Amino acid sequence: MSQSDFKPQILCFLCNWCSYAAADLAGVSRLQYPPIRVIKVMCSGRVDPTFIIKALKVADGVLVGGCHIGDCHYATGNHRTKKRVLTLQRLLKNIGINPERVRLEWISAAEGIKFAEVVNDFTNQIKELGPNPLRMMN
Amino acid sequence: MTKDEVRNMAKDWLKKGVVKGVIGLKAHNGNVAPHLFLKAEEVDSLVLSPKYPLSTVCRKIQSKHPDIKLGIVAFGCDERALIELAKREQVNLKNIEILGVACSEADAKECRCERPYPKQLKIGEKVEGVKDERIDKLLKMNPEKVFDFWKRQFNKCMKCYGCRNVCPVCFCKDCELEQDIAVKGGRIPPDFPTFHLIRAFHTAGTCIACGQCEKTCPMHIPLTILYSMLRKDVKELFDYESGQDVDQKLPLNTTFEESPIKEETV
């Protein structure tokens, strides 16, 4: 598969209070960004590393979006997300998968532009990395 | 000899009534099994090898009889397991008397143990820990080769759940590895890498490096390499080492204030 033919599958876990609203704002503002799949969760702290591991079976990249530190609707949900995602990235690196396939971003409800930028940037990054070896195994 | 010293101390404890029973391994008809020694006369059949996660036995006894004072013959790994279980409120350390025994140099080498002695050392002398040379070898390989290595290793898996069942710090009643939503049932080998990565992630900040998983694995998957690497990562990220201090906060389910991130690089 040449690089131009490769259309990365990106799966996003977005938190109900910030990142999902940011995606909404990006849509309403008619900002352009590549196609993604979104799963809405009540808090980024709900994103169990198991979800990300499972998602990597079907997607080339996984984006987790949450509120900025200190702004979490549930006070400290995103603290846990940060720790878990960091640990998971190390684990993926240890078995030879590029940890950049998993990305954690803090996007507030007002940052529609940032959301579009992040998705654009992430898609380009995954395009450079090529298809996910785990996904190819299905 | 270490064995005799352990027997004498266990007898002493039972006679003086320091403890009601001592958990250890008992030789019986040429076999060895975990046993709760209640009388001093029995203790003559106490043996120290092979290694067995006695902390699991201790946890199960304590769940039924929480008020009984128990002694336990514990190597370094057993003591670490008890500390980790105590953090998760599975055992009560106040009712446990640890009979700490240091491992011999040969044992430490066989287990590739980095800390072959308990903190409450009662019998034997500390020996230096051994480094797992396989980790450095794997770290030098490029990612594609590493991925191939693990793919080959995990394809051998026959999903016997041995690694989980023997693990001294695994105690959940509903294991995620048995949920259909996480790992699809009735498939051998299990999905790569879901099964193994879920298990590996669950050991983060918990694994006490006893090496039982690898010894149990009928397919000889070098699981301790993966878990040791993750243990090293947790140490780097949160400056946390499992099985050292009961009062230390678990890094992965606490806030930044309770246990801060030391390093943010992936």
Short mmCIF file of C-alpha atoms in Angstrom, two decimals:
data_model
loop_
_atom_site.label_atom_id
_atom_site.label_comp_id
_atom_site.label_asym_id
_atom_site.label_seq_id
_atom_site.Cartn_x
_atom_site.Cartn_y
_atom_site.Cartn_z
CA MET A 1 0.00 0.00 0.00
CA SER A 2 1.50 3.34 -0.96
CA GLN A 3 1.37 6.14 1.51
CA SER A 4 -1.17 8.19 -0.43
CA ASP A 5 -3.67 5.28 -0.54
CA PHE A 6 -3.48 4.71 3.17
CA LYS A 7 -6.47 6.14 5.00
CA PRO A 8 -5.84 5.87 8.71
CA GLN A 9 -8.66 4.71 10.91
CA ILE A 10 -8.71 6.93 13.95
CA LEU A 11 -10.78 6.17 16.99
CA CYS A 12 -11.42 8.91 19.55
CA PHE A 13 -12.58 8.59 23.12
CA LEU A 14 -13.93 12.01 23.99
CA CYS A 15 -15.19 13.13 27.35
CA ASN A 16 -18.74 14.38 27.54
CA TRP A 17 -17.95 17.72 29.16
CA CYS A 18 -14.97 19.11 27.25
CA SER A 19 -13.60 17.28 24.25
CA TYR A 20 -16.93 16.12 22.87
CA ALA A 21 -18.23 19.67 23.12
CA ALA A 22 -15.06 20.83 21.38
CA ALA A 23 -15.72 18.39 18.54
CA ASP A 24 -19.23 19.74 18.41
CA LEU A 25 -17.95 23.29 18.24
CA ALA A 26 -15.51 22.33 15.48
CA GLY A 27 -18.44 20.90 13.52
CA VAL A 28 -20.68 23.89 14.07
CA SER A 29 -17.82 26.22 13.08
CA ARG A 30 -17.43 24.18 9.86
CA LEU A 31 -13.77 23.45 10.50
CA GLN A 32 -12.27 20.82 8.22
CA TYR A 33 -10.67 17.72 9.67
CA PRO A 34 -10.15 14.15 8.43
CA PRO A 35 -12.79 11.49 9.18
CA ILE A 36 -12.65 10.00 12.66
CA ARG A 37 -14.80 7.70 14.75
CA VAL A 38 -15.91 9.06 18.09
CA ILE A 39 -16.94 7.22 21.23
CA LYS A 40 -18.35 9.51 23.86
CA VAL A 41 -17.51 8.71 27.46
CA MET A 42 -18.68 10.56 30.55
CA CYS A 43 -15.12 11.21 31.68
CA SER A 44 -11.72 10.47 30.20
CA GLY A 45 -11.12 8.59 33.46
CA ARG A 46 -13.64 6.03 32.20
CA VAL A 47 -11.25 5.04 29.42
CA ASP A 48 -9.89 1.77 30.68
CA PRO A 49 -6.54 0.84 29.07
CA THR A 50 -8.38 -2.32 27.97
CA PHE A 51 -10.51 -0.14 25.68
CA ILE A 52 -7.40 1.30 24.05
CA ILE A 53 -5.82 -2.12 23.66
CA LYS A 54 -9.01 -3.41 22.06
CA ALA A 55 -9.29 -0.32 19.88
CA LEU A 56 -5.79 -0.93 18.52
CA LYS A 57 -7.10 -4.16 17.01
CA VAL A 58 -9.31 -2.18 14.63
CA ALA A 59 -7.79 1.30 14.45
CA ASP A 60 -4.44 2.74 13.42
CA GLY A 61 -4.50 5.40 16.07
CA VAL A 62 -6.39 6.11 19.27
CA LEU A 63 -7.00 9.61 20.54
CA VAL A 64 -8.17 10.19 24.08
CA GLY A 65 -9.59 13.64 24.76
CA GLY A 66 -10.29 15.05 28.20
CA CYS A 67 -10.67 18.28 30.11
CA HIS A 68 -7.62 20.27 31.12
CA ILE A 69 -6.06 19.30 34.45
CA GLY A 70 -8.06 21.02 37.15
CA ASP A 71 -11.15 21.43 34.96
CA CYS A 72 -12.39 17.85 35.17
CA HIS A 73 -16.10 17.65 35.85
CA TYR A 74 -15.35 14.90 38.34
CA ALA A 75 -12.41 16.77 39.92
CA THR A 76 -9.60 14.27 39.37
CA GLY A 77 -10.74 11.83 36.66
CA ASN A 78 -8.20 13.07 34.18
CA HIS A 79 -5.30 12.67 36.60
CA ARG A 80 -5.85 8.95 36.41
CA THR A 81 -6.22 9.02 32.63
CA LYS A 82 -2.85 10.70 32.29
CA LYS A 83 -1.13 8.11 34.47
CA ARG A 84 -2.79 5.16 32.77
CA VAL A 85 -2.13 6.36 29.24
CA LEU A 86 1.52 7.07 30.08
CA THR A 87 1.96 3.56 31.50
CA LEU A 88 0.14 1.99 28.56
CA GLN A 89 2.35 3.85 26.11
CA ARG A 90 5.42 2.43 27.83
CA LEU A 91 3.90 -1.04 27.66
CA LEU A 92 3.19 -0.69 23.93
CA LYS A 93 6.74 0.48 23.39
CA ASN A 94 8.00 -2.58 25.23
CA ILE A 95 6.29 -4.97 22.84
CA GLY A 96 7.43 -3.05 19.77
CA ILE A 97 4.39 -0.93 18.92
CA ASN A 98 4.99 2.77 18.39
CA PRO A 99 3.55 4.52 21.47
CA GLU A 100 2.63 7.52 19.31
CA ARG A 101 -0.35 5.55 18.04
CA VAL A 102 -2.01 6.44 21.32
CA ARG A 103 -2.37 10.11 22.07
CA LEU A 104 -3.81 11.98 25.00
CA GLU A 105 -4.91 15.57 24.60
CA TRP A 106 -6.60 18.04 26.87
CA ILE A 107 -9.19 19.96 24.84
CA SER A 108 -11.69 22.26 26.53
CA ALA A 109 -15.20 22.90 25.24
CA ALA A 110 -14.15 26.27 23.83
CA GLU A 111 -11.22 24.87 21.85
CA GLY A 112 -12.94 23.80 18.62
CA ILE A 113 -10.00 25.03 16.60
CA LYS A 114 -7.56 23.08 18.73
CA PHE A 115 -9.66 19.96 18.24
CA ALA A 116 -9.47 20.26 14.44
CA GLU A 117 -5.74 20.94 14.65
CA VAL A 118 -5.13 17.93 16.89
CA VAL A 119 -7.07 15.58 14.60
CA ASN A 120 -5.25 16.91 11.52
CA ASP A 121 -1.89 16.57 13.18
CA PHE A 122 -2.63 13.12 14.56
CA THR A 123 -3.87 11.84 11.18
CA ASN A 124 -0.70 13.08 9.48
CA GLN A 125 1.39 11.46 12.17
CA ILE A 126 -0.37 8.10 11.75
CA LYS A 127 -0.02 8.40 7.96
CA GLU A 128 3.71 8.68 8.42
CA LEU A 129 3.79 5.70 10.79
CA GLY A 130 1.83 3.57 8.33
CA PRO A 131 -0.76 0.90 9.06
CA ASN A 132 -0.94 -0.54 12.55
CA PRO A 133 0.70 -4.00 12.67
CA LEU A 134 -1.92 -5.20 15.14
CA ARG A 135 -4.75 -4.21 12.82
CA MET A 136 -3.10 -5.97 9.89
CA MET A 137 -3.35 -9.25 11.79
CA ASN A 138 -7.15 -9.38 11.60
CA MET B 1 21.26 -25.41 57.76
CA THR B 2 18.59 -22.92 56.85
CA LYS B 3 15.83 -25.52 56.88
CA ASP B 4 16.59 -26.62 60.43
CA GLU B 5 16.76 -23.03 61.65
CA VAL B 6 13.36 -22.32 60.10
CA ARG B 7 11.91 -25.45 61.72
CA ASN B 8 13.32 -24.52 65.10
CA MET B 9 11.95 -21.02 64.94
CA ALA B 10 8.53 -22.23 63.81
CA LYS B 11 8.47 -24.76 66.64
CA ASP B 12 9.50 -22.07 69.07
CA TRP B 13 6.69 -19.77 67.95
CA LEU B 14 4.10 -22.53 68.18
CA LYS B 15 5.26 -23.67 71.64
CA LYS B 16 5.38 -20.15 73.06
CA GLY B 17 2.04 -19.32 71.48
CA VAL B 18 3.35 -16.36 69.50
CA VAL B 19 1.20 -17.64 66.64
CA LYS B 20 -1.68 -20.08 66.36
CA GLY B 21 -0.35 -21.66 63.17
CA VAL B 22 2.49 -21.43 60.71
CA ILE B 23 1.95 -21.50 56.97
CA GLY B 24 4.65 -23.37 55.13
CA LEU B 25 5.35 -26.18 52.72
CA LYS B 26 4.98 -29.74 53.96
CA ALA B 27 6.65 -32.83 52.55
CA HIS B 28 4.28 -35.75 52.43
CA ASN B 29 4.85 -39.08 50.66
CA GLY B 30 7.47 -37.56 48.41
CA ASN B 31 5.24 -34.65 47.42
CA VAL B 32 5.20 -31.09 48.68
CA ALA B 33 2.08 -29.07 49.41
CA PRO B 34 1.22 -25.89 51.31
CA HIS B 35 0.16 -26.63 54.87
CA LEU B 36 -0.93 -24.85 58.02
CA PHE B 37 1.20 -26.25 60.84
CA LEU B 38 -0.77 -26.15 64.08
CA LYS B 39 1.38 -28.36 66.31
CA ALA B 40 5.10 -28.17 67.01
CA GLU B 41 5.57 -31.90 66.31
CA GLU B 42 4.31 -31.52 62.76
CA VAL B 43 6.96 -28.95 61.90
CA ASP B 44 9.59 -31.63 61.26
CA SER B 45 8.11 -32.15 57.82
CA LEU B 46 8.41 -28.46 56.90
CA VAL B 47 10.46 -27.89 53.74
CA LEU B 48 11.53 -24.76 51.89
CA SER B 49 11.57 -25.77 48.25
CA PRO B 50 10.15 -25.59 45.65
CA LYS B 51 9.03 -21.96 45.74
CA TYR B 52 5.31 -21.58 46.14
CA PRO B 53 3.24 -18.37 46.58
CA LEU B 54 2.27 -18.96 50.22
CA SER B 55 0.82 -15.45 50.44
CA THR B 56 -2.19 -16.73 48.46
CA VAL B 57 -2.77 -19.42 51.10
CA CYS B 58 -2.42 -16.79 53.81
CA ARG B 59 -4.96 -14.52 52.10
CA LYS B 60 -7.47 -17.34 51.77
CA ILE B 61 -7.13 -18.39 55.42
CA GLN B 62 -7.39 -14.80 56.61
CA SER B 63 -10.52 -14.17 54.56
CA LYS B 64 -12.25 -16.87 56.64
CA HIS B 65 -10.48 -16.34 59.98
CA PRO B 66 -9.33 -12.73 60.16
CA ASP B 67 -8.60 -12.70 63.90
CA ILE B 68 -6.18 -15.59 64.16
CA LYS B 69 -2.50 -14.78 64.51
CA LEU B 70 -0.62 -16.59 61.75
CA GLY B 71 3.04 -17.15 61.07
CA ILE B 72 4.25 -17.51 57.51
CA VAL B 73 7.52 -18.76 56.11
CA ALA B 74 8.29 -16.00 53.64
CA PHE B 75 11.03 -15.39 51.12
CA GLY B 76 11.57 -11.91 49.69
CA CYS B 77 8.85 -12.33 47.09
CA ASP B 78 6.33 -13.68 49.60
CA GLU B 79 6.87 -10.69 51.86
CA ARG B 80 6.47 -8.27 48.96
CA ALA B 81 3.27 -10.03 47.94
CA LEU B 82 1.89 -9.71 51.49
CA ILE B 83 2.69 -5.98 51.49
CA GLU B 84 0.94 -5.49 48.14
CA LEU B 85 -2.07 -7.48 49.35
CA ALA B 86 -2.17 -5.43 52.55
CA LYS B 87 -2.27 -2.21 50.48
CA ARG B 88 -5.36 -3.58 48.76
CA GLU B 89 -6.87 -4.67 52.07
CA GLN B 90 -6.75 -8.36 51.26
CA VAL B 91 -4.66 -9.34 54.28
CA ASN B 92 -4.18 -7.84 57.70
CA LEU B 93 -0.47 -7.54 58.43
CA LYS B 94 -1.15 -6.97 62.13
CA ASN B 95 -2.16 -10.60 62.46
CA ILE B 96 0.74 -11.95 60.46
CA GLU B 97 4.14 -12.80 61.83
CA ILE B 98 6.66 -13.02 59.00
CA LEU B 99 9.38 -15.64 59.29
CA GLY B 100 11.68 -14.07 56.73
CA VAL B 101 14.16 -16.35 55.02
CA ALA B 102 16.86 -15.20 52.63
CA CYS B 103 17.35 -17.07 49.37
CA SER B 104 20.62 -18.77 48.52
CA GLU B 105 22.75 -17.45 45.68
CA ALA B 106 21.75 -20.36 43.43
CA ASP B 107 18.06 -19.69 44.06
CA ALA B 108 18.47 -16.01 43.29
CA LYS B 109 20.20 -16.87 40.04
CA GLU B 110 17.51 -19.33 39.04
CA CYS B 111 14.73 -16.79 39.68
CA ARG B 112 16.76 -13.89 38.23
CA CYS B 113 15.66 -12.14 41.41
CA GLU B 114 16.77 -8.58 42.01
CA ARG B 115 15.94 -8.65 45.72
CA PRO B 116 16.29 -12.19 47.04
CA TYR B 117 15.73 -11.33 50.70
CA PRO B 118 12.81 -10.08 52.81
CA LYS B 119 12.92 -6.86 54.82
CA GLN B 120 12.14 -8.69 58.05
CA LEU B 121 15.04 -11.05 57.68
CA LYS B 122 15.13 -13.67 60.43
CA ILE B 123 17.12 -16.53 58.98
CA GLY B 124 19.94 -16.71 56.44
CA GLU B 125 22.15 -14.02 54.99
CA LYS B 126 21.46 -11.49 52.31
CA VAL B 127 22.89 -12.28 48.89
CA GLU B 128 23.26 -9.86 46.01
CA GLY B 129 20.43 -9.66 43.49
CA VAL B 130 20.78 -10.80 39.90
CA LYS B 131 19.94 -8.70 36.84
CA ASP B 132 17.88 -10.16 34.03
CA GLU B 133 20.26 -10.01 31.07
CA ARG B 134 17.45 -10.78 28.60
CA ILE B 135 15.95 -7.30 29.08
CA ASP B 136 19.03 -5.47 27.83
CA LYS B 137 19.17 -7.77 24.84
CA LEU B 138 15.58 -6.97 23.95
CA LEU B 139 16.06 -3.23 24.48
CA LYS B 140 18.84 -3.22 21.87
CA MET B 141 16.65 -4.81 19.19
CA ASN B 142 14.65 -2.61 16.80
CA PRO B 143 10.86 -2.38 17.33
CA GLU B 144 9.85 -4.61 14.39
CA LYS B 145 12.04 -7.41 15.68
CA VAL B 146 10.69 -6.95 19.21
CA PHE B 147 7.16 -7.08 17.89
CA ASP B 148 7.92 -10.29 15.99
CA PHE B 149 9.52 -11.77 19.09
CA TRP B 150 6.45 -11.18 21.22
CA LYS B 151 4.09 -12.26 18.46
CA ARG B 152 5.92 -15.58 18.24
CA GLN B 153 5.98 -15.97 22.00
CA PHE B 154 2.30 -15.15 22.53
CA ASN B 155 1.21 -17.41 19.69
CA LYS B 156 2.39 -20.29 21.85
CA CYS B 157 -0.15 -19.40 24.53
CA MET B 158 -2.82 -22.02 25.14
CA LYS B 159 -4.84 -19.83 27.47
CA CYS B 160 -4.54 -22.06 30.51
CA TYR B 161 -4.77 -19.01 32.82
CA GLY B 162 -1.86 -20.51 34.75
CA CYS B 163 -0.03 -17.19 34.96
CA ARG B 164 -3.07 -15.53 36.47
CA ASN B 165 -4.00 -18.37 38.82
CA VAL B 166 -0.54 -18.63 40.33
CA CYS B 167 -0.02 -14.87 40.62
CA PRO B 168 0.18 -14.00 44.34
CA VAL B 169 -1.21 -10.50 43.81
CA CYS B 170 -4.15 -11.45 41.54
CA PHE B 171 -7.27 -11.73 43.65
CA CYS B 172 -10.25 -10.28 41.71
CA LYS B 173 -13.32 -12.48 41.78
CA ASP B 174 -14.42 -11.29 38.34
CA CYS B 175 -11.31 -11.37 36.23
CA GLU B 176 -11.31 -9.15 33.19
CA LEU B 177 -9.59 -11.90 31.23
CA GLU B 178 -12.74 -13.99 31.54
CA GLN B 179 -15.09 -11.28 30.34
CA ASP B 180 -16.24 -11.88 26.79
CA ILE B 181 -16.13 -8.18 26.08
CA ALA B 182 -12.39 -7.99 26.77
CA VAL B 183 -11.14 -11.37 25.59
CA LYS B 184 -13.31 -13.46 23.32
CA GLY B 185 -13.94 -16.88 24.80
CA GLY B 186 -13.26 -20.22 23.15
CA ARG B 187 -10.34 -19.15 21.05
CA ILE B 188 -6.82 -20.60 21.23
CA PRO B 189 -4.37 -18.96 21.02
CA PRO B 190 -6.11 -15.97 22.59
CA ASP B 191 -6.29 -12.73 20.61
CA PHE B 192 -2.89 -11.14 20.27
CA PRO B 193 -2.23 -8.87 22.05
CA THR B 194 -5.45 -8.27 24.00
CA PHE B 195 -5.14 -11.14 26.46
CA HIS B 196 -1.49 -10.56 27.28
CA LEU B 197 -1.53 -6.79 27.26
CA ILE B 198 -4.53 -6.64 29.58
CA ARG B 199 -2.78 -8.96 31.96
CA ALA B 200 0.49 -7.06 31.61
CA PHE B 201 -1.22 -3.74 32.28
CA HIS B 202 -2.88 -5.13 35.37
CA THR B 203 0.55 -6.02 36.75
CA ALA B 204 1.71 -2.39 36.44
CA GLY B 205 2.51 -1.16 39.91
CA THR B 206 1.50 -4.51 41.35
CA CYS B 207 3.97 -7.11 40.06
CA ILE B 208 6.37 -8.11 42.83
CA ALA B 209 8.77 -10.01 40.58
CA CYS B 210 8.34 -13.48 42.03
CA GLY B 211 8.61 -15.07 38.60
CA GLN B 212 5.90 -17.62 39.35
CA CYS B 213 4.04 -16.83 36.10
CA GLU B 214 6.99 -17.78 33.96
CA LYS B 215 7.77 -20.90 36.00
CA THR B 216 4.16 -22.04 35.73
CA CYS B 217 3.71 -21.34 32.02
CA PRO B 218 3.56 -24.71 30.23
CA MET B 219 4.59 -23.07 26.97
CA HIS B 220 7.62 -21.28 28.47
CA ILE B 221 6.60 -17.77 27.48
CA PRO B 222 9.18 -15.39 29.02
CA LEU B 223 6.54 -13.32 30.80
CA THR B 224 8.86 -11.88 33.43
CA ILE B 225 10.73 -9.92 30.74
CA LEU B 226 7.56 -8.01 29.88
CA TYR B 227 6.54 -7.48 33.49
CA SER B 228 10.03 -6.48 34.59
CA MET B 229 10.24 -3.89 31.83
CA LEU B 230 6.92 -2.46 32.93
CA ARG B 231 8.05 -2.47 36.55
CA LYS B 232 11.09 -0.47 35.52
CA ASP B 233 8.84 1.97 33.65
CA VAL B 234 6.57 2.44 36.67
CA LYS B 235 9.67 3.12 38.75
CA GLU B 236 10.78 5.76 36.25
CA LEU B 237 7.37 7.37 35.80
CA PHE B 238 6.12 7.46 39.37
CA ASP B 239 9.17 6.54 41.45
CA TYR B 240 7.11 3.66 42.79
CA GLU B 241 8.33 0.22 43.69
CA SER B 242 5.85 -2.46 44.63
CA GLY B 243 6.11 -4.44 47.83
CA GLN B 244 8.33 -2.00 49.72
CA ASP B 245 6.15 0.12 51.95
CA VAL B 246 2.58 -0.50 53.09
CA ASP B 247 1.87 3.23 53.37
CA GLN B 248 2.95 4.07 49.84
CA LYS B 249 0.05 5.15 47.60
CA LEU B 250 -0.73 3.12 44.48
CA PRO B 251 0.37 5.23 41.51
CA LEU B 252 -2.27 4.29 38.96
CA ASN B 253 -5.47 5.04 40.80
CA THR B 254 -4.53 8.16 42.70
CA THR B 255 -4.39 11.85 41.82
CA PHE B 256 -1.28 13.88 41.02
CA GLU B 257 -1.27 15.25 44.57
CA GLU B 258 -1.24 11.80 46.13
CA SER B 259 1.46 10.37 43.88
CA PRO B 260 2.95 12.76 41.34
CA ILE B 261 4.35 11.91 37.92
CA LYS B 262 8.13 12.15 37.99
CA GLU B 263 8.80 11.83 34.33
CA GLU B 264 6.50 12.47 31.39
CA THR B 265 8.50 11.15 28.47
CA VAL B 266 7.11 8.09 26.76
#
